[in-house]
XYZ file of C-alpha atoms in Angstrom:
354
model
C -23.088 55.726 87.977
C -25.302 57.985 89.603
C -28.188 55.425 89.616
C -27.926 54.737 85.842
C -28.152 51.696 84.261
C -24.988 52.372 81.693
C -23.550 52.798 85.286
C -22.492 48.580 85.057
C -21.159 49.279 81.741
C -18.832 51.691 83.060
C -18.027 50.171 86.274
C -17.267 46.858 84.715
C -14.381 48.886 82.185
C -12.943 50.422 84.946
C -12.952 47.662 87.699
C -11.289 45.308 84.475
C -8.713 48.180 83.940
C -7.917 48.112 87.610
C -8.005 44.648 88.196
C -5.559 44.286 85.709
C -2.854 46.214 87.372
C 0.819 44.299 87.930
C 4.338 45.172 88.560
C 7.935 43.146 88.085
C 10.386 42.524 85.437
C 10.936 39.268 83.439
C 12.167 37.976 80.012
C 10.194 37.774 76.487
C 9.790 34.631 74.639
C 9.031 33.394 70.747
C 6.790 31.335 68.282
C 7.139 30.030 65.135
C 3.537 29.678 64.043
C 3.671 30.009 60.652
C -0.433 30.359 60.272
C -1.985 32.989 58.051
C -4.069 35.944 58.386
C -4.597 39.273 57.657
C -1.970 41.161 54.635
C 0.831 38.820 52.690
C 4.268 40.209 53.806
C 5.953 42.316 51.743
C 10.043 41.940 50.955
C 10.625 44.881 53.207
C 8.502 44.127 56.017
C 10.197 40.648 56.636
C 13.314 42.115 56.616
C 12.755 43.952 59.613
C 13.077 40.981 61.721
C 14.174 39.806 63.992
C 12.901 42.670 65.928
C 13.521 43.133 69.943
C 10.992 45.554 71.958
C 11.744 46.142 75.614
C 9.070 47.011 77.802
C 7.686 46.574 81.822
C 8.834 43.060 81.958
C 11.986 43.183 79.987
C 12.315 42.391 76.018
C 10.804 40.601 73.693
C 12.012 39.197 70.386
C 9.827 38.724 67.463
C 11.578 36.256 64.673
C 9.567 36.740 61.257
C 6.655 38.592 60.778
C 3.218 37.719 62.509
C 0.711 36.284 60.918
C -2.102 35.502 63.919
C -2.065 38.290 65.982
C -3.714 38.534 69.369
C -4.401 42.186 70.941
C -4.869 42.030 74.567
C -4.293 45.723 75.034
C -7.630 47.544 75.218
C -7.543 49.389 72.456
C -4.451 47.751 70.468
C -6.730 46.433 67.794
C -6.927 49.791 65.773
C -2.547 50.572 65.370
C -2.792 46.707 64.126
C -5.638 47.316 61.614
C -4.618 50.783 60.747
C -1.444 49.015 59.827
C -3.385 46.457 57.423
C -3.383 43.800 59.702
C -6.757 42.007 61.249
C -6.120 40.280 64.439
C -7.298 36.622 64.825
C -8.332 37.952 68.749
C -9.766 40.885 70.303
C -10.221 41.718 73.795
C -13.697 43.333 74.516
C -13.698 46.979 76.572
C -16.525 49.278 76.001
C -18.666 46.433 74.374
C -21.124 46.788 71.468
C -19.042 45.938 68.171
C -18.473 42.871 66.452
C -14.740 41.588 66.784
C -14.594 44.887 69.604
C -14.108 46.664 66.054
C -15.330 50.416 66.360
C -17.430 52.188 63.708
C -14.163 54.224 62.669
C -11.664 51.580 62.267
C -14.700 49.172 60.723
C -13.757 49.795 56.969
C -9.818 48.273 57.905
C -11.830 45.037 58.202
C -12.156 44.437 54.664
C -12.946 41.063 53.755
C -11.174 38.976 56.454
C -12.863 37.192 59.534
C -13.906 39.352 61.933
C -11.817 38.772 65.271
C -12.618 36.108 68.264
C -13.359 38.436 70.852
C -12.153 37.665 74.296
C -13.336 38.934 77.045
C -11.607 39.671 81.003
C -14.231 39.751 83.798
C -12.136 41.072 86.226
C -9.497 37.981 86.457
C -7.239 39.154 83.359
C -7.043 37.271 79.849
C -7.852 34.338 79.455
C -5.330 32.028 78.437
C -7.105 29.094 77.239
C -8.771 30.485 75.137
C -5.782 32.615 73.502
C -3.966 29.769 73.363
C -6.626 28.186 71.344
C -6.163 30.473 68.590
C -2.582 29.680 68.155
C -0.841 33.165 68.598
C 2.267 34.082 67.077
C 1.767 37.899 68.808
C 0.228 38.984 71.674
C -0.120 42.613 72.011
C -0.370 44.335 75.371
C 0.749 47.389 75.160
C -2.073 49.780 75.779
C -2.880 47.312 78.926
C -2.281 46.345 82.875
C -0.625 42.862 82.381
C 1.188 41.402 85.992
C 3.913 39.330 86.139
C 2.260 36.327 86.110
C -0.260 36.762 83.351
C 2.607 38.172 81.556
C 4.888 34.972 82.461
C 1.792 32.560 81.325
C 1.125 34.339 78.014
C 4.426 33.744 77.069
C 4.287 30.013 76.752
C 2.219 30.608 73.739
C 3.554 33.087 72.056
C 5.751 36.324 71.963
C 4.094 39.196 74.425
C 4.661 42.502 74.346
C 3.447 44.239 77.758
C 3.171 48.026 78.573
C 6.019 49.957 78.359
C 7.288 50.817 81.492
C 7.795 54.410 81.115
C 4.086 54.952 82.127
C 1.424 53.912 84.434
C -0.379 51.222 83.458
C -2.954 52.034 80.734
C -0.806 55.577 80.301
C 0.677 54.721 77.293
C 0.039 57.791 75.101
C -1.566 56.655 71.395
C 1.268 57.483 69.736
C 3.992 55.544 71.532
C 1.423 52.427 71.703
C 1.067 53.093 67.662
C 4.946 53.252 67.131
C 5.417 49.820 69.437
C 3.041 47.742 67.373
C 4.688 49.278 63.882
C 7.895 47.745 65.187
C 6.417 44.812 66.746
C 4.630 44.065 63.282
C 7.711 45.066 60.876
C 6.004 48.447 59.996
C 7.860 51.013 61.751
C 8.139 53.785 58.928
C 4.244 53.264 58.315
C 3.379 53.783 61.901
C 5.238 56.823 62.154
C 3.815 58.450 59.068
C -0.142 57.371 60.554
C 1.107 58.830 63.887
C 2.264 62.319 61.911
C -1.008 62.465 60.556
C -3.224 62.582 63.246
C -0.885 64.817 65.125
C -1.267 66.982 61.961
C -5.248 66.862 62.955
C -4.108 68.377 66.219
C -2.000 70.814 65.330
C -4.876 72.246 62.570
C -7.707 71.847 65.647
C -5.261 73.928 67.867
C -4.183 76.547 64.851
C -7.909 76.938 64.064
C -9.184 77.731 68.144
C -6.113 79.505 69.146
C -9.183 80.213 72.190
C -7.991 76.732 74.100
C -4.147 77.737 74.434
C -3.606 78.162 78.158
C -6.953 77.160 79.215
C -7.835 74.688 81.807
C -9.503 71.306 80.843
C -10.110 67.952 82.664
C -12.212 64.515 82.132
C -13.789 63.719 84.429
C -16.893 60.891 84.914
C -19.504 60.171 87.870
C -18.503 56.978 89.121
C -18.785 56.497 92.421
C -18.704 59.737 93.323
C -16.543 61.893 90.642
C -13.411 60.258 89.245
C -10.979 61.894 87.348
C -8.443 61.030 84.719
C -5.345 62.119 85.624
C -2.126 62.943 82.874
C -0.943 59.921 82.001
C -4.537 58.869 80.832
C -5.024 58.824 76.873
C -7.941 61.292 77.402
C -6.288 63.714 78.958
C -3.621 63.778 76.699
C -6.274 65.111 74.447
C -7.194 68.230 75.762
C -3.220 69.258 76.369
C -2.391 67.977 72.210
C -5.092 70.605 71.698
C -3.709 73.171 74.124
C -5.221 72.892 77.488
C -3.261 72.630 80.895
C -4.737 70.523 83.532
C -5.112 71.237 86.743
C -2.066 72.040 88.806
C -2.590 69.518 91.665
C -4.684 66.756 89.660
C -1.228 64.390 89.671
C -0.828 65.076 93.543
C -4.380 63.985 94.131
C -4.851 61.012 91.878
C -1.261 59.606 92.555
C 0.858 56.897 90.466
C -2.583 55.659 88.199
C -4.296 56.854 85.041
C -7.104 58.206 87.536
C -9.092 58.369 90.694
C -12.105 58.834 92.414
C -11.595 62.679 94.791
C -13.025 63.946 98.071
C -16.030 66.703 98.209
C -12.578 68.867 99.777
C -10.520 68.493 96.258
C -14.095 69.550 94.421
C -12.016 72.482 93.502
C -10.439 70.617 90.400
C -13.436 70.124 88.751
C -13.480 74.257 88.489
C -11.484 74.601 84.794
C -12.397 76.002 81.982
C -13.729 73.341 80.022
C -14.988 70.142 81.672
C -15.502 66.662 79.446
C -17.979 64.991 81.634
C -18.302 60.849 80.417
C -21.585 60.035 81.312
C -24.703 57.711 80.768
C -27.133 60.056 80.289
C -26.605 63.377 79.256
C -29.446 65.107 80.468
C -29.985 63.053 84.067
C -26.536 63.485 84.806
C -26.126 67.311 84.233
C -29.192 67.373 86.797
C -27.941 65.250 89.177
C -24.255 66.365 89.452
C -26.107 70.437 89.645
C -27.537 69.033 92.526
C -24.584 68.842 94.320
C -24.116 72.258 95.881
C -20.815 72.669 96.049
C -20.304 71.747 92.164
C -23.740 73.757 91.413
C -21.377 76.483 92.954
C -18.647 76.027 90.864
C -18.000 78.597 87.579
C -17.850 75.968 85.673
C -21.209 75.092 86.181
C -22.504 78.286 86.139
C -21.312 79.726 83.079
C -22.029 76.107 81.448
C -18.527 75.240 80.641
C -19.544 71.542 80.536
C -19.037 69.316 77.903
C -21.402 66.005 78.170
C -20.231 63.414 76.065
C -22.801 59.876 76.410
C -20.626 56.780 76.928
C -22.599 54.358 75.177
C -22.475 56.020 72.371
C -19.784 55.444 69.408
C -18.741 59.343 69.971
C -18.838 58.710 73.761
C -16.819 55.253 73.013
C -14.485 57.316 70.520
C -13.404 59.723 73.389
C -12.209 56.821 75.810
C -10.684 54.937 72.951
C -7.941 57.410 72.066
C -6.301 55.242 69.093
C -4.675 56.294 65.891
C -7.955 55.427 64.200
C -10.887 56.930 67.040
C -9.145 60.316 67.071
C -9.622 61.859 63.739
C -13.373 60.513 64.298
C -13.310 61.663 67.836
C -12.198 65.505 66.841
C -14.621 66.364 64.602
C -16.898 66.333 67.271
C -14.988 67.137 70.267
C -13.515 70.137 69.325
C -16.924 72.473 68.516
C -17.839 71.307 71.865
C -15.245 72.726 73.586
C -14.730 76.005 71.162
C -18.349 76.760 72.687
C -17.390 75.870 75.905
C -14.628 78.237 76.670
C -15.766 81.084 74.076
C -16.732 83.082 77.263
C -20.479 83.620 76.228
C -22.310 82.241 79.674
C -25.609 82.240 76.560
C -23.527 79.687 74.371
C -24.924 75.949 74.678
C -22.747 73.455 73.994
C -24.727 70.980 71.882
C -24.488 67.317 71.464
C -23.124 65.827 67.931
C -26.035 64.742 65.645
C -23.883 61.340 64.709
């Protein structure tokens, strides 16, 4: 990304995210594992099973409550621990934390082990090695699976793949937070935690009544400019708070959760706010000014930009969009953007301290 050594990090998330890109239908399956980990069950958690969850490849049927979970959905880790379970296997995204546990889910951890963490170059999960820890739950919900890794994870355990009302990887957080709450017994629980961060929205939004109507998009320099299109968590973000996207971003990017556009479709990048992901703050302001038809842009200009560091846990926060990143992620998103769009060309938008 624009000659920038973070520029691996990010291609290797995205290229894994793409790579891991299926379609079909097909049946769930079950375990009996009866190993332990994570939170005793409670009377009225077991009683919510058996539990059936359809999704892209058809249903799945959980028999008694989990007890060794495995989350191969990117960011499925945090609806599991903000649920008071600790998964016996994580699958590593943005890279950096033990178990692929962020700083704002880190405290859920309590004493138990910190997750295996498993890690797809490119090829999809690996199943030896989440056989080895003797699933009774794989989670793939916020996640690409095919048919085939979906077929082979199912020989170990009970897997429950994206739903199939979205792209892949467009599962908004609080369907993906809802699914698991079911999938683990917890239903009621996840729909109160989901009700609470949309509470954290709706008080954002009440308190900068400036972001109704206005135009917003995330957008990163990778290999060119790619942007996230509406299905993608991070977009979802800006419209919870009150932003519209741009009218023909769907048209250009297609059926996925993004794309890389032409120097002809520069035009998008012209909103009112614009979350740039980046590796460097200051080097990549530079070089993207440097382009002359962005440079040209009002956008640019009037220093609507919001650069947000991907390396960085706030950086990490924004792409993680969980039940647990957001209310950590808003606190520093939103003064960002209040300065962005408060129509003073003088205002700088400034980068979070922590």
């Amino acid at each position: 990304m624009l000659g920038s050594p973070r520029g691996t990090r990010l291609a290797a998330a995205l290229t894994s995210v793409l790579l891991l890109f299926g379609t079909a239908t097909a049946c769930g399956s079950d375990d009996d594992s009866s190993d332990t980990a994570g939170s005793e069950a409670t009377a009225s958690t077991s009683s919510a099973f058996p539990v059936t969850l359809t999704h892209k490849y058809g249903s799945t049927t959980i028999k008694s409550e989990p007890k060794r979970i495995v989350t191969v959905g990117l960011t499925d880790q945090d609806a599991v621990l903000a649920l008071g379970k600790v998964p016996v296997g994580t699958t590593e995204w943005l890279g950096g934390y033990k178990g692929a546990i962020g700083p704002w889910a880190a405290d859920k951890l309590g004493s138990a082990a910190v997750p295996t963490v498993l890690k797809d170059t490119g090829t999809g999960p690996s199943a030896e090695k989440i056989a080895a820890l003797r699933p009774d739950l794989i989670l793939a919900v916020y996640g690409g699976l095919t048919k085939a890794q979906y077929d082979t994870l199912s020989k170990f355990a009970p897997v429950v793949a994206q739903p199939k009302e979205y792209n892949d990887f467009g599962v908004p957080w609080q369907d993906q937070t809802e699914i698991i709450g079911k999938a683990l017994g917890q239903e009621a629980k996840a729909k109160e935690l989901v009700t609470g961060v949309e509470a954290d929205f709706k008080k954002a939004a009440a308190e900068h009544p400036e972001f109704a109507g206005k135009t917003g998009l995330v957008a990163t320099p990778y290999e060119g400019i790619f942007v996230f299109g509406s299905q993608d968590p991070r977009s979802r973000v800006l419209t919870n708070l009150g932003f519209k996207l741009p009218t023909d971003l769907d048209k250009v990017i297609g059926d996925e959760f993004g794309a890389n556009i032409s120097k002809e479709r520069t035009d998008l990048l012209n909103t009112d706010a614009i979350v740039w992901i980046v590796s460097d703050t200051t080097k990549d302001k530079a070089t993207l000014r440097k382009d002359a038809l962005y440079a040209d842009l009002k956008v640019a200009k009037e220093d609507r930009e919001v650069f947000v560091k991907e390396s960085s846990d706030y950086g990490n926060s924004v792409s993680f969009v969980s039940v647990l990143s957001l209310p950590y992620m808003l606190e520093r998103l939103v003064p960002q953007l209040s300065a962005a769009v408060d129509g003073k060309t003088d205002t700088k938008v400034t980068e979070p301290t922590s």
